[in-house]
mmCIF file of C-alpha atoms and ligand atoms in Angstrom:
data_model
loop_
_atom_site.group_PDB
_atom_site.id
_atom_site.type_symbol
_atom_site.label_atom_id
_atom_site.label_comp_id
_atom_site.label_asym_id
_atom_site.label_seq_id
_atom_site.Cartn_x
_atom_site.Cartn_y
_atom_site.Cartn_z
ATOM 1 C CA MET A 174 154.024 113.873 71.840
ATOM 2 C CA SER A 175 150.500 112.445 71.690
ATOM 3 C CA THR A 176 150.567 111.445 75.349
ATOM 4 C CA THR A 177 151.086 115.060 76.404
ATOM 5 C CA SER A 178 148.493 116.832 74.230
ATOM 6 C CA HIS A 179 146.026 117.240 77.102
ATOM 7 C CA GLN A 180 148.443 119.328 79.120
ATOM 8 C CA PRO A 181 147.703 122.823 77.729
ATOM 9 C CA THR A 182 143.932 122.477 78.279
ATOM 10 C CA LEU A 183 144.255 122.300 82.060
ATOM 11 C CA PRO A 184 144.482 126.057 82.779
ATOM 12 C CA VAL A 185 141.655 126.733 80.308
ATOM 13 C CA ARG A 186 139.387 124.294 82.023
ATOM 14 C CA ARG A 187 139.990 125.984 85.395
ATOM 15 C CA ALA A 188 139.177 129.421 83.935
ATOM 16 C CA GLN A 189 135.943 128.199 82.412
ATOM 17 C CA GLN A 190 134.793 127.058 85.870
ATOM 18 C CA SER A 191 134.899 130.683 87.251
ATOM 19 C CA ASP A 192 132.003 133.211 87.143
ATOM 20 C CA PRO A 193 130.691 134.396 83.781
ATOM 21 C CA GLY A 194 130.989 138.066 82.723
ATOM 22 C CA MET A 195 133.883 140.410 81.933
ATOM 23 C CA TRP A 196 136.163 139.050 84.627
ATOM 24 C CA GLY A 197 135.298 135.616 83.482
ATOM 25 C CA VAL A 198 136.189 136.458 79.875
ATOM 26 C CA ALA A 199 139.455 138.079 81.034
ATOM 27 C CA ALA A 200 140.186 135.031 83.096
ATOM 28 C CA VAL A 201 139.542 132.792 80.105
ATOM 29 C CA LEU A 202 141.863 134.911 77.910
ATOM 30 C CA LEU A 203 144.484 134.975 80.647
ATOM 31 C CA GLY A 204 144.104 131.274 81.020
ATOM 32 C CA LEU A 205 144.556 130.798 77.273
ATOM 33 C CA LEU A 206 147.712 132.940 77.355
ATOM 34 C CA VAL A 207 149.099 131.001 80.288
ATOM 35 C CA GLY A 208 148.138 127.820 78.551
ATOM 36 C CA ILE A 209 149.900 128.767 75.312
ATOM 37 C CA LEU A 210 153.027 129.907 77.151
ATOM 38 C CA GLY A 211 152.929 126.837 79.313
ATOM 39 C CA PHE A 212 152.429 124.593 76.304
ATOM 40 C CA THR A 213 155.373 126.176 74.491
ATOM 41 C CA ALA A 214 157.607 125.775 77.527
ATOM 42 C CA PHE A 215 156.396 122.239 77.993
ATOM 43 C CA MET A 216 157.090 121.368 74.377
ATOM 44 C CA MET A 217 160.640 122.693 74.652
ATOM 45 C CA TRP A 218 161.249 120.788 77.874
ATOM 46 C CA SER A 219 159.621 117.676 76.488
ATOM 47 C CA ASP A 220 161.724 117.704 73.305
ATOM 48 C CA ALA A 221 164.903 117.972 75.318
ATOM 49 C CA THR A 222 163.779 115.197 77.652
ATOM 50 C CA ASN A 223 162.817 112.922 74.787
ATOM 51 C CA ALA A 224 166.162 113.515 73.089
ATOM 52 C CA ARG A 225 167.963 112.569 76.298
ATOM 53 C CA ASP A 226 165.725 109.530 76.716
ATOM 54 C CA ASP A 227 166.388 108.416 73.128
ATOM 55 C CA ALA A 228 170.131 108.731 73.592
ATOM 56 C CA HIS A 229 169.929 106.865 76.880
ATOM 57 C CA ALA A 230 167.831 104.097 75.324
ATOM 58 C CA ALA A 231 170.314 103.723 72.465
ATOM 59 C CA ARG A 232 173.216 103.442 74.896
ATOM 60 C CA LEU A 233 171.272 100.970 77.021
ATOM 61 C CA ALA A 234 170.377 98.837 73.990
ATOM 62 C CA ALA A 235 173.989 98.825 72.865
ATOM 63 C CA THR A 236 175.177 97.765 76.316
ATOM 64 C CA GLN A 237 172.521 95.115 76.767
ATOM 65 C CA ASN A 238 173.383 93.540 73.413
ATOM 66 C CA ALA A 239 177.043 93.061 74.241
ATOM 67 C CA GLY A 240 178.281 89.808 72.760
ATOM 68 C CA SER A 241 174.810 88.604 71.844
ATOM 69 C CA MET A 242 175.251 88.920 68.086
ATOM 70 C CA PRO A 243 176.229 85.852 66.091
ATOM 71 C CA GLY A 244 178.150 86.285 62.849
ATOM 72 C CA MET A 245 176.178 87.717 59.959
ATOM 73 C CA ASP A 246 173.429 88.810 62.334
ATOM 74 C CA MET A 247 170.961 90.720 60.200
ATOM 75 C CA SER A 248 168.408 91.406 62.936
ATOM 76 C CA ALA A 249 169.548 94.944 63.649
ATOM 77 C CA GLN A 250 169.540 95.720 59.956
ATOM 78 C CA ALA A 251 166.110 94.115 59.506
ATOM 79 C CA ALA A 252 164.728 96.110 62.402
ATOM 80 C CA GLY A 253 166.354 99.274 61.090
ATOM 81 C CA SER A 254 167.610 99.890 64.598
ATOM 82 C CA LEU A 255 171.098 101.329 64.875
ATOM 83 C CA GLY A 256 170.740 100.972 68.632
ATOM 84 C CA GLN A 257 171.523 97.266 68.176
ATOM 85 C CA LEU A 258 175.054 97.899 66.934
ATOM 86 C CA GLN A 259 177.916 97.670 69.367
ATOM 87 C CA SER A 260 181.500 98.661 68.752
ATOM 88 C CA PHE A 261 184.297 96.302 69.793
ATOM 89 C CA ALA A 262 186.950 98.840 68.836
ATOM 90 C CA ASP A 263 188.911 98.797 72.090
ATOM 91 C CA ALA A 264 188.891 95.056 72.754
ATOM 92 C CA ALA A 265 192.270 93.853 73.991
ATOM 93 C CA PRO A 266 193.515 91.047 76.209
ATOM 94 C CA ALA A 267 195.678 91.837 79.238
ATOM 95 C CA ASN A 268 198.815 90.722 77.365
ATOM 96 C CA ALA A 269 198.077 92.752 74.218
ATOM 97 C CA ALA A 270 201.480 94.453 74.269
ATOM 98 C CA ALA A 271 203.315 91.125 74.406
ATOM 99 C CA ILE A 272 201.157 89.735 71.579
ATOM 100 C CA ALA A 273 201.841 92.834 69.452
ATOM 101 C CA ALA A 274 205.580 92.476 70.057
ATOM 102 C CA ALA A 275 205.529 88.778 69.098
ATOM 103 C CA HIS A 276 203.366 89.379 65.987
ATOM 104 C CA LYS A 277 205.209 88.819 62.718
ATOM 105 C CA PRO A 278 204.265 91.840 60.618
ATOM 106 C CA TYR A 279 202.952 91.455 57.088
ATOM 107 C CA PRO A 280 205.953 92.061 54.800
ATOM 108 C CA ALA A 281 205.452 95.597 53.484
ATOM 109 C CA THR A 282 208.632 95.690 51.401
ATOM 110 C CA LEU A 283 207.876 95.635 47.664
ATOM 111 C CA PRO A 284 209.036 92.249 46.315
ATOM 112 C CA ALA A 285 211.144 91.908 43.170
ATOM 113 C CA ILE A 286 209.598 91.728 39.700
ATOM 114 C CA PRO A 287 209.625 88.141 38.375
ATOM 115 C CA ALA A 288 212.007 87.706 35.451
ATOM 116 C CA GLY A 289 210.803 86.878 31.949
ATOM 117 C CA PRO A 290 207.915 87.984 29.787
ATOM 118 C CA VAL A 291 205.214 86.328 31.905
ATOM 119 C CA ALA A 292 204.553 86.814 35.603
ATOM 120 C CA ASN A 293 202.891 83.665 36.927
ATOM 121 C CA VAL A 294 200.678 84.476 39.899
ATOM 122 C CA ASN A 295 199.226 81.606 41.900
ATOM 123 C CA LEU A 296 196.561 82.582 44.389
ATOM 124 C CA ALA A 297 194.778 80.236 46.778
ATOM 125 C CA LEU A 298 191.677 81.206 48.696
ATOM 126 C CA THR A 299 190.921 79.542 51.995
ATOM 127 C CA ASP A 300 188.794 79.925 55.114
ATOM 128 C CA ARG A 301 191.042 80.637 58.051
ATOM 129 C CA VAL A 302 191.222 82.419 61.375
ATOM 130 C CA VAL A 303 193.459 85.477 61.262
ATOM 131 C CA GLN A 304 194.487 88.009 63.881
ATOM 132 C CA ILE A 305 193.522 91.567 62.984
ATOM 133 C CA ALA A 306 194.708 93.259 66.189
ATOM 134 C CA PRO A 307 196.630 92.018 69.240
ATOM 135 C CA GLY A 308 194.631 89.053 70.561
ATOM 136 C CA VAL A 309 191.645 89.747 68.260
ATOM 137 C CA LYS A 310 190.749 86.727 66.125
ATOM 138 C CA TYR A 311 188.549 86.811 63.032
ATOM 139 C CA SER A 312 187.102 84.027 60.886
ATOM 140 C CA ALA A 313 188.311 85.271 57.527
ATOM 141 C CA TRP A 314 187.780 84.249 53.949
ATOM 142 C CA ALA A 315 191.320 84.927 52.954
ATOM 143 C CA TRP A 316 194.377 83.790 51.069
ATOM 144 C CA ALA A 317 196.870 81.052 51.819
ATOM 145 C CA GLY A 318 198.972 83.596 53.729
ATOM 146 C CA GLY A 319 196.088 85.490 55.342
ATOM 147 C CA ALA A 320 194.778 88.945 54.505
ATOM 148 C CA PRO A 321 195.761 90.877 52.480
ATOM 149 C CA GLY A 322 196.819 88.459 49.760
ATOM 150 C CA PRO A 323 200.405 88.508 48.489
ATOM 151 C CA VAL A 324 201.804 91.705 46.976
ATOM 152 C CA ILE A 325 202.253 91.189 43.239
ATOM 153 C CA HIS A 326 204.901 93.229 41.435
ATOM 154 C CA VAL A 327 205.146 93.283 37.654
ATOM 155 C CA ARG A 328 206.707 95.449 34.976
ATOM 156 C CA GLN A 329 204.480 97.572 32.747
ATOM 157 C CA GLY A 330 203.831 95.583 29.572
ATOM 158 C CA GLN A 331 204.483 92.228 31.227
ATOM 159 C CA GLN A 332 201.966 89.417 30.717
ATOM 160 C CA VAL A 333 200.333 88.398 33.978
ATOM 161 C CA LYS A 334 198.942 84.886 34.261
ATOM 162 C CA ILE A 335 196.561 84.580 37.188
ATOM 163 C CA THR A 336 195.686 81.140 38.527
ATOM 164 C CA LEU A 337 193.111 81.156 41.297
ATOM 165 C CA THR A 338 192.403 78.010 43.316
ATOM 166 C CA ASN A 339 189.380 77.995 45.570
ATOM 167 C CA ASN A 340 190.071 76.015 48.741
ATOM 168 C CA GLY A 341 187.173 77.644 50.548
ATOM 169 C CA ALA A 342 183.693 76.326 51.257
ATOM 170 C CA ILE A 343 181.723 78.556 48.863
ATOM 171 C CA PRO A 344 182.305 80.046 45.378
ATOM 172 C CA HIS A 345 184.812 82.874 45.045
ATOM 173 C CA SER A 346 186.523 84.806 42.241
ATOM 174 C CA VAL A 347 189.296 87.315 41.672
ATOM 175 C CA ASP A 348 188.906 90.746 40.067
ATOM 176 C CA PHE A 349 192.125 92.530 39.072
ATOM 177 C CA HIS A 350 191.713 96.289 38.704
ATOM 178 C CA ALA A 351 194.951 96.332 36.674
ATOM 179 C CA ALA A 352 193.357 94.225 33.928
ATOM 180 C CA ARG A 353 191.348 95.147 30.853
ATOM 181 C CA VAL A 354 189.500 91.874 30.369
ATOM 182 C CA ALA A 355 185.888 90.758 30.052
ATOM 183 C CA PRO A 356 184.883 90.377 33.713
ATOM 184 C CA ASP A 357 182.054 87.931 33.000
ATOM 185 C CA LYS A 358 184.717 85.466 31.858
ATOM 186 C CA ALA A 359 187.899 86.272 33.789
ATOM 187 C CA PHE A 360 186.269 87.269 37.074
ATOM 188 C CA ARG A 361 183.629 84.544 37.133
ATOM 189 C CA ASP A 362 182.884 82.478 40.229
ATOM 190 C CA VAL A 363 185.033 79.428 40.916
ATOM 191 C CA ASN A 364 183.434 76.552 42.824
ATOM 192 C CA PRO A 365 185.142 75.039 45.869
ATOM 193 C CA GLY A 366 187.979 72.723 44.871
ATOM 194 C CA GLU A 367 188.265 74.235 41.392
ATOM 195 C CA SER A 368 190.670 76.642 39.690
ATOM 196 C CA ILE A 369 190.531 79.324 37.033
ATOM 197 C CA SER A 370 193.287 80.888 34.938
ATOM 198 C CA TYR A 371 193.352 84.034 32.861
ATOM 199 C CA THR A 372 195.993 86.273 31.375
ATOM 200 C CA PHE A 373 196.213 90.001 30.893
ATOM 201 C CA ARG A 374 198.938 92.367 29.802
ATOM 202 C CA ALA A 375 199.735 94.944 32.495
ATOM 203 C CA ASN A 376 199.733 97.933 30.195
ATOM 204 C CA ASP A 377 198.664 100.504 32.792
ATOM 205 C CA PRO A 378 201.238 101.472 35.436
ATOM 206 C CA GLY A 379 200.274 102.187 39.022
ATOM 207 C CA VAL A 380 199.144 100.310 42.105
ATOM 208 C CA PHE A 381 195.872 98.453 41.828
ATOM 209 C CA MET A 382 193.519 96.520 44.037
ATOM 210 C CA TYR A 383 192.599 92.907 43.454
ATOM 211 C CA HIS A 384 189.707 91.287 45.265
ATOM 212 C CA CYS A 385 187.062 88.616 45.255
ATOM 213 C CA GLY A 386 184.100 89.886 43.256
ATOM 214 C CA THR A 387 181.541 87.300 44.297
ATOM 215 C CA LYS A 388 178.269 88.570 45.746
ATOM 216 C CA PRO A 389 177.841 90.019 48.261
ATOM 217 C CA VAL A 390 181.101 91.744 47.324
ATOM 218 C CA LEU A 391 180.922 93.873 50.475
ATOM 219 C CA MET A 392 181.151 90.725 52.586
ATOM 220 C CA HIS A 393 183.810 88.983 50.497
ATOM 221 C CA ILE A 394 186.089 92.027 50.628
ATOM 222 C CA ALA A 395 185.418 92.715 54.300
ATOM 223 C CA ASN A 396 186.257 89.099 55.109
ATOM 224 C CA GLY A 397 189.810 89.560 53.806
ATOM 225 C CA MET A 398 189.679 88.790 50.088
ATOM 226 C CA TYR A 399 191.825 91.624 48.732
ATOM 227 C CA GLY A 400 195.386 92.550 47.869
ATOM 228 C CA ALA A 401 197.614 94.848 45.813
ATOM 229 C CA ILE A 402 199.420 94.589 42.487
ATOM 230 C CA VAL A 403 202.112 97.096 41.580
ATOM 231 C CA VAL A 404 202.599 97.687 37.859
ATOM 232 C CA GLU A 405 205.907 99.507 37.626
ATOM 233 C CA PRO A 406 206.735 101.804 34.720
ATOM 234 C CA PRO A 407 209.947 101.096 32.797
ATOM 235 C CA ALA A 408 213.179 101.985 34.571
ATOM 236 C CA GLY A 409 213.929 105.664 34.394
ATOM 237 C CA VAL A 410 210.333 106.893 34.386
ATOM 238 C CA LEU A 411 210.163 107.290 38.150
ATOM 239 C CA ALA A 412 212.915 108.652 40.377
ATOM 240 C CA HIS A 413 215.029 105.883 41.872
ATOM 241 C CA ALA A 414 213.561 104.818 45.210
ATOM 242 C CA ASP A 415 215.850 103.579 47.988
ATOM 243 C CA ARG A 416 213.008 101.900 49.900
ATOM 244 C CA GLU A 417 209.614 100.813 48.593
ATOM 245 C CA TYR A 418 206.700 99.773 50.774
ATOM 246 C CA VAL A 419 203.213 98.543 49.970
ATOM 247 C CA LEU A 420 200.311 99.363 52.263
ATOM 248 C CA VAL A 421 196.813 97.958 51.861
ATOM 249 C CA ALA A 422 194.238 99.811 53.945
ATOM 250 C CA SER A 423 191.027 98.076 54.982
ATOM 251 C CA GLU A 424 188.193 97.924 57.518
ATOM 252 C CA TRP A 425 186.924 95.086 59.712
ATOM 253 C CA TYR A 426 183.317 94.757 60.915
ATOM 254 C CA LEU A 427 183.002 92.387 63.857
ATOM 255 C CA SER A 428 180.145 90.348 65.333
ATOM 256 C CA SER A 429 181.946 90.031 68.684
ATOM 257 C CA ASP A 430 185.158 91.199 70.325
ATOM 258 C CA GLY A 431 187.125 88.234 68.928
ATOM 259 C CA LEU A 432 189.063 87.649 72.152
ATOM 260 C CA ASP A 433 187.757 84.269 73.332
ATOM 261 C CA LYS A 434 186.514 83.000 69.996
ATOM 262 C CA PRO A 435 186.972 84.370 66.479
ATOM 263 C CA ALA A 436 184.663 87.180 65.479
ATOM 264 C CA GLN A 437 182.656 86.974 62.276
ATOM 265 C CA PHE A 438 181.431 89.523 59.771
ATOM 266 C CA ASN A 439 178.593 91.858 60.750
ATOM 267 C CA MET A 440 176.664 93.065 57.698
ATOM 268 C CA ALA A 441 174.645 95.698 59.581
ATOM 269 C CA LYS A 442 177.819 97.438 60.772
ATOM 270 C CA ALA A 443 179.339 97.174 57.284
ATOM 271 C CA HIS A 444 176.245 98.844 55.818
ATOM 272 C CA VAL A 445 176.524 101.837 58.143
ATOM 273 C CA ARG A 446 180.333 101.894 57.791
ATOM 274 C CA MET A 447 180.985 101.314 61.480
ATOM 275 C CA PRO A 448 184.260 99.370 61.521
ATOM 276 C CA ASP A 449 185.674 97.994 64.741
ATOM 277 C CA TRP A 450 189.196 97.969 63.348
ATOM 278 C CA MET A 451 190.956 99.705 60.461
ATOM 279 C CA THR A 452 194.337 98.424 59.413
ATOM 280 C CA PHE A 453 197.336 98.703 57.116
ATOM 281 C CA ASN A 454 198.133 95.229 55.763
ATOM 282 C CA GLY A 455 195.502 93.515 57.882
ATOM 283 C CA TYR A 456 196.675 94.042 61.470
ATOM 284 C CA ALA A 457 196.064 97.076 63.666
ATOM 285 C CA GLY A 458 199.173 99.096 64.453
ATOM 286 C CA GLN A 459 201.644 96.372 63.392
ATOM 287 C CA TYR A 460 204.156 98.915 62.054
ATOM 288 C CA VAL A 461 203.993 100.878 65.301
ATOM 289 C CA THR A 462 205.538 97.944 67.167
ATOM 290 C CA HIS A 463 207.563 96.874 64.099
ATOM 291 C CA PRO A 464 208.338 100.115 62.233
ATOM 292 C CA LEU A 465 209.267 100.388 58.572
ATOM 293 C CA THR A 466 212.746 101.788 58.150
ATOM 294 C CA ALA A 467 214.736 104.261 56.069
ATOM 295 C CA ASP A 468 218.014 106.133 56.270
ATOM 296 C CA PRO A 469 218.036 109.936 56.424
ATOM 297 C CA GLY A 470 217.865 111.468 52.949
ATOM 298 C CA GLN A 471 216.651 108.298 51.241
ATOM 299 C CA LEU A 472 213.746 108.404 48.828
ATOM 300 C CA VAL A 473 210.980 106.228 50.268
ATOM 301 C CA ARG A 474 208.099 105.231 48.010
ATOM 302 C CA PHE A 475 204.754 104.111 49.415
ATOM 303 C CA TRP A 476 202.465 102.176 47.085
ATOM 304 C CA VAL A 477 199.068 102.449 48.789
ATOM 305 C CA VAL A 478 195.846 100.616 47.974
ATOM 306 C CA ASP A 479 192.612 101.208 49.827
ATOM 307 C CA ALA A 480 190.751 97.895 49.758
ATOM 308 C CA GLY A 481 187.876 99.417 51.711
ATOM 309 C CA PRO A 482 185.389 97.904 51.383
ATOM 310 C CA SER A 483 183.825 101.323 51.998
ATOM 311 C CA ILE A 484 186.031 103.973 53.652
ATOM 312 C CA ASP A 485 188.655 106.167 51.948
ATOM 313 C CA THR A 486 192.216 106.532 53.249
ATOM 314 C CA ASP A 487 193.548 110.068 53.706
ATOM 315 C CA PHE A 488 197.247 109.301 53.474
ATOM 316 C CA HIS A 489 199.518 111.517 55.525
ATOM 317 C CA ILE A 490 202.964 111.226 57.092
ATOM 318 C CA VAL A 491 203.330 113.136 60.346
ATOM 319 C CA GLY A 492 206.385 115.418 60.505
ATOM 320 C CA THR A 493 206.987 115.778 56.806
ATOM 321 C CA ILE A 494 205.390 116.625 53.477
ATOM 322 C CA LEU A 495 204.879 114.288 50.546
ATOM 323 C CA ASN A 496 207.534 115.314 48.016
ATOM 324 C CA THR A 497 205.684 113.725 45.111
ATOM 325 C CA ALA A 498 202.203 112.240 45.101
ATOM 326 C CA TYR A 499 200.632 110.301 42.266
ATOM 327 C CA PRO A 500 196.923 110.640 43.116
ATOM 328 C CA PHE A 501 194.739 107.685 42.145
ATOM 329 C CA GLY A 502 197.920 105.893 41.102
ATOM 330 C CA SER A 503 198.205 107.739 37.802
ATOM 331 C CA MET A 504 201.926 107.583 37.097
ATOM 332 C CA ARG A 505 202.031 110.354 34.484
ATOM 333 C CA ALA A 506 204.411 113.141 35.539
ATOM 334 C CA ALA A 507 201.788 115.670 34.476
ATOM 335 C CA ASP A 508 199.328 114.193 36.992
ATOM 336 C CA ALA A 509 201.740 114.275 39.932
ATOM 337 C CA LEU A 510 201.384 116.666 42.835
ATOM 338 C CA HIS A 511 204.349 118.107 44.695
ATOM 339 C CA ASN A 512 204.802 119.052 48.343
ATOM 340 C CA VAL A 513 201.322 118.266 49.565
ATOM 341 C CA GLN A 514 200.310 117.191 53.069
ATOM 342 C CA THR A 515 197.487 114.648 52.663
ATOM 343 C CA VAL A 516 196.148 112.800 49.644
ATOM 344 C CA THR A 517 193.024 110.702 49.550
ATOM 345 C CA VAL A 518 193.184 107.140 48.325
ATOM 346 C CA PRO A 519 189.627 106.115 47.474
ATOM 347 C CA ALA A 520 188.134 102.769 48.376
ATOM 348 C CA GLY A 521 188.978 100.525 45.457
ATOM 349 C CA GLY A 522 191.802 102.818 44.354
ATOM 350 C CA GLY A 523 195.509 103.468 44.763
ATOM 351 C CA GLY A 524 198.039 106.219 45.338
ATOM 352 C CA VAL A 525 201.818 106.421 45.133
ATOM 353 C CA PHE A 526 203.774 108.676 47.466
ATOM 354 C CA ASP A 527 207.459 109.616 47.426
ATOM 355 C CA VAL A 528 208.982 111.147 50.526
ATOM 356 C CA ARG A 529 212.529 112.081 51.431
ATOM 357 C CA ILE A 530 213.161 112.701 55.125
ATOM 358 C CA ASP A 531 216.440 114.216 56.292
ATOM 359 C CA LYS A 532 216.023 114.364 60.063
ATOM 360 C CA PRO A 533 216.266 111.097 62.047
ATOM 361 C CA GLY A 534 213.103 110.301 63.984
ATOM 362 C CA LEU A 535 209.872 108.340 64.160
ATOM 363 C CA TYR A 536 207.405 109.484 61.512
ATOM 364 C CA PRO A 537 203.841 108.114 61.827
ATOM 365 C CA PHE A 538 202.007 107.341 58.601
ATOM 366 C CA VAL A 539 198.234 107.458 58.978
ATOM 367 C CA SER A 540 194.898 107.897 57.418
ATOM 368 C CA HIS A 541 194.309 111.417 58.701
ATOM 369 C CA ALA A 542 190.612 110.691 59.110
ATOM 370 C CA PHE A 543 191.491 110.147 62.742
ATOM 371 C CA ALA A 544 188.857 107.629 63.666
ATOM 372 C CA ALA A 545 190.954 105.369 61.429
ATOM 373 C CA VAL A 546 194.043 106.009 63.572
ATOM 374 C CA ASP A 547 192.176 105.234 66.786
ATOM 375 C CA THR A 548 191.046 101.915 65.328
ATOM 376 C CA GLY A 549 194.493 100.845 64.106
ATOM 377 C CA GLN A 550 195.320 102.470 60.755
ATOM 378 C CA VAL A 551 198.703 103.844 61.813
ATOM 379 C CA GLY A 552 202.331 102.823 61.460
ATOM 380 C CA LEU A 553 205.791 104.278 61.973
ATOM 381 C CA LEU A 554 208.625 105.026 59.587
ATOM 382 C CA ASN A 555 211.829 104.919 61.618
ATOM 383 C CA VAL A 556 214.312 107.202 59.871
ATOM 384 C CA GLY A 557 217.896 106.725 61.017
ATOM 385 C CA ASN A 558 217.317 103.741 63.342
ATOM 386 C CA VAL A 559 216.340 105.885 66.319
ATOM 387 C CA LYS A 560 215.241 104.361 69.644
ATOM 388 C CA GLY A 561 211.874 104.566 71.382
ATOM 389 C CA THR A 562 208.354 104.486 70.018
ATOM 390 C CA MET A 563 205.476 106.812 69.337
ATOM 391 C CA SER A 564 201.792 106.270 69.061
ATOM 392 C CA HIS A 565 199.870 108.943 67.296
HETATM 393 CU CU1 CU B 849 185.005 85.539 47.846
#
């Protein structure tokens, strides 16, 4: 406002140039009044104009910086300028629908529990390009099979032997939320080309996140280093489920649109929680084109982990109500909720949801924080093998 401070003095100066005496004094007072009113009006107009100019400048900066950001560009963060950040949320090639149809969806069906007293889990980390949406490529730090890592399913009380091999270019590690172990030993960094093994007993039932815990953790998680482990209570504790699916929710923060060449991680966007894509099991909308299935009246159990790194998942199934919810993945009957619409799964946490749907149809499952749906965190449960599709 400093450039406009001279404005209110103009009427005053004109009044002071008139004849002295009573009329002169009146003129000065009148001039002051006009000046004050004028100044007030000017300030109001000026504020509105500046606000519009600021918004315009931010839009202009965002447009002008299209595609100019290399991976891990910290300049916007260093400058503290959010005007540097551009969303690539709607990027899609012309043949996006064909790519989505040809995409092999991440297997959401809960795998069987390995037999015997020990579940041997072999995990391999690698640098690889993954697709996170139709035609959108991303240079991930991920697992042998991509991101998320494999779903691990064990029985409560089973020993779990983790062996992590680092085939990537930098140190990594693996932190299991289902474990009660000294993290400075079990979750320590593993150098490229090396392995680490540790064992824990899965005494706590639920669905838990696992992830790389190497600094900066935000970047290692956002780059794809996460997965889910289901620790199932002994038979008979939970109602028998006819279908069981595992969903891992996560966000992707892109340096470019990823269409011509793979996008990389953008730390500035991750810091302000401005994801370009949000997904279930690593790929936007994959269960819209390839729905999960159930028969009418079956009990369907969703084991949901929110890998984040930073945004909660508000789990909801359109067209029905969650019969039983185990918030935070606590499997105690006393902790369960019944007949609720939406339950939050926190970043770094889990939730288990039982639903029984009688009427055939297409039932979208979403994070009901709807920006998540628009950026890909949506799928369909096809009950009764009905035809057609639905995007929500
Ligand atoms: Cu890592």
